[in-house]
Amino acid sequence: MIVDKDVVLNIAELAQLQIEDDEVDHYVDSLGRILQLVEEMQSVDTQGVEPVSNPLDGIQRLREDRVTEEDQRELFLANAPESEQGLFLVPRVVE
Amino acid sequence: MIHEQSIREILNSLDKKEYSCRELVDHFIARASDANASLNAFITDTYETARNEADHMDTLRSNGTAPSLAGIPIAHKDIFCTRGVKTTAGSLMLDNFVAPYSATVVEKLSAAGTISIGKTNMDEFAMGSSNENSHYGPVKNPWSEKVVPGGSSGGSAAAVAARLCVAATGTDTGGSIRQPASMCGITGIKPTYGRISRWGMIAYASSLDQAGPMTKSAEDAAILLNIMAGYDEKDSTSAEQPVPDYTKCLNEPLKGLKLGFCKEYFGDGLDPKIEIAIQTALRQFEAQGAEIIEISLPSSKHAIPAYYVIAPAEASANLSTI
């Protein structure tokens, strides 16, 4: 995939980011370099290399399914600039 | 001078009643409030609660029930949630976030009697290696304001280097403890992944993030690591392994140890001054009895591309929850 101006502007629109005209070239360049690194990784020969997901033989621990969290709604809502009926009120982001 | 003392020396002085916990904490608060206007090492100070905790530790000391590190003034990187205290991760997005709970690391250090005097500055969400990328302004290196302190744990490194606190916590994903520790001339360690609980630590790249101590010496780092390390059921990636006493091996001779010198890390672009410093250190290890062996890790060259694929992908997933 080649990152050009159109790709950057499209990504910015999808992510709802405002990018100034004179910044576009910078993002074309830096996003392009990340994709180059991805290509570099894809060119590595991994034939015969055993996949490793955890070097410490970590296991997925299980626990009894019981409620461990206590009700702290008031404490958590204290961070909300606005709340209503125990819910966070946030600005509308989806048209 | 109190602020040049090691943790052991301070505990010794407290035991001998050369000064109280309150006097100790007041000493560091005075230094921090003097220096912070120029260094910008702290985002938030907790001087009032620190003074109250110091008085409490003095009481515990006088009735013989004080925990092991009672009264030691420290600071937490502003990536650790601290109950009732603003926790920003260096970002405007969290400028009004008062953590409703404390990170396991914070809880453990508090239970050991350490007293936090503030939250240290950092690159926003730990993404950066110069501390210029904080919403709260850049941190200055105490050795020279013309150079950066490194990052992302640059506030913690600068605070310890300038002796504004005895020790500080940091986090390291791709160098964020080790690099600022090096740039500020202090000791920092990124422990093995899983050694320290990540619960309550704002995540950057979850498969790489790890907390660690930032201190004046290896001995202080070992003392802090003893407290910070250990399994935590709240972090499913924390290792269920026993924690050895890290201070036990501090005075063991190096004889019999083999030290690998990885040649891939000393190639093009290495500053000759750094190379000389490393070579000098190797000769010192040899003089102490260690055997230096050149090793090769040929896949090292893939580390940077792998990092720049894994870390941003995980950061993207984590930041979408902020």
mmCIF file of C-alpha atoms in Angstrom, chain A residues 34 37-38 40-41 44 54 56 59-61 66 69 72 75-76 79 81, chain B residues 83 96-98 100 192-193 231 235-238 240 302 305-306 308-309:
data_model
loop_
_atom_site.group_PDB
_atom_site.id
_atom_site.type_symbol
_atom_site.label_atom_id
_atom_site.label_comp_id
_atom_site.label_asym_id
_atom_site.label_seq_id
_atom_site.Cartn_x
_atom_site.Cartn_y
_atom_site.Cartn_z
ATOM 1 C CA ILE A 34 5.801 2.864 9.342
ATOM 2 C CA LEU A 37 8.874 -1.141 8.633
ATOM 3 C CA VAL A 38 5.908 -3.478 8.190
ATOM 4 C CA GLU A 40 10.690 -5.062 6.385
ATOM 5 C CA MET A 41 9.076 -7.433 8.885
ATOM 6 C CA VAL A 44 11.979 -11.797 7.194
ATOM 7 C CA ASN A 54 5.102 -15.848 26.026
ATOM 8 C CA LEU A 56 7.865 -17.277 30.505
ATOM 9 C CA ILE A 59 -0.736 -19.422 31.310
ATOM 10 C CA GLN A 60 -4.156 -17.881 31.143
ATOM 11 C CA ARG A 61 -5.321 -17.982 34.722
ATOM 12 C CA ARG A 66 -18.068 -14.258 41.404
ATOM 13 C CA GLU A 69 -16.165 -5.256 42.358
ATOM 14 C CA GLN A 72 -18.610 2.642 43.447
ATOM 15 C CA LEU A 75 -16.982 7.716 43.173
ATOM 16 C CA PHE A 76 -16.514 7.006 39.464
ATOM 17 C CA ASN A 79 -14.932 12.538 37.428
ATOM 18 C CA PRO A 81 -18.185 16.923 34.123
ATOM 19 C CA ARG B 83 -6.546 7.604 44.621
ATOM 20 C CA ASN B 96 -9.400 16.688 35.109
ATOM 21 C CA PHE B 97 -9.037 12.981 35.951
ATOM 22 C CA VAL B 98 -8.834 12.283 39.673
ATOM 23 C CA PRO B 100 -10.759 6.718 41.983
ATOM 24 C CA THR B 192 11.344 -8.703 33.370
ATOM 25 C CA TYR B 193 7.813 -8.450 31.975
ATOM 26 C CA TYR B 231 2.244 -11.560 41.727
ATOM 27 C CA ASP B 235 -2.991 -8.284 36.656
ATOM 28 C CA SER B 236 -3.399 -11.543 34.738
ATOM 29 C CA THR B 237 0.020 -11.015 33.098
ATOM 30 C CA SER B 238 1.909 -10.684 36.389
ATOM 31 C CA GLU B 240 3.325 -16.141 39.701
ATOM 32 C CA HIS B 302 14.428 -6.730 13.462
ATOM 33 C CA PRO B 305 10.720 -2.614 13.013
ATOM 34 C CA ALA B 306 8.916 -5.107 15.289
ATOM 35 C CA TYR B 308 7.247 0.138 15.685
ATOM 36 C CA VAL B 309 4.592 -2.301 14.510
#
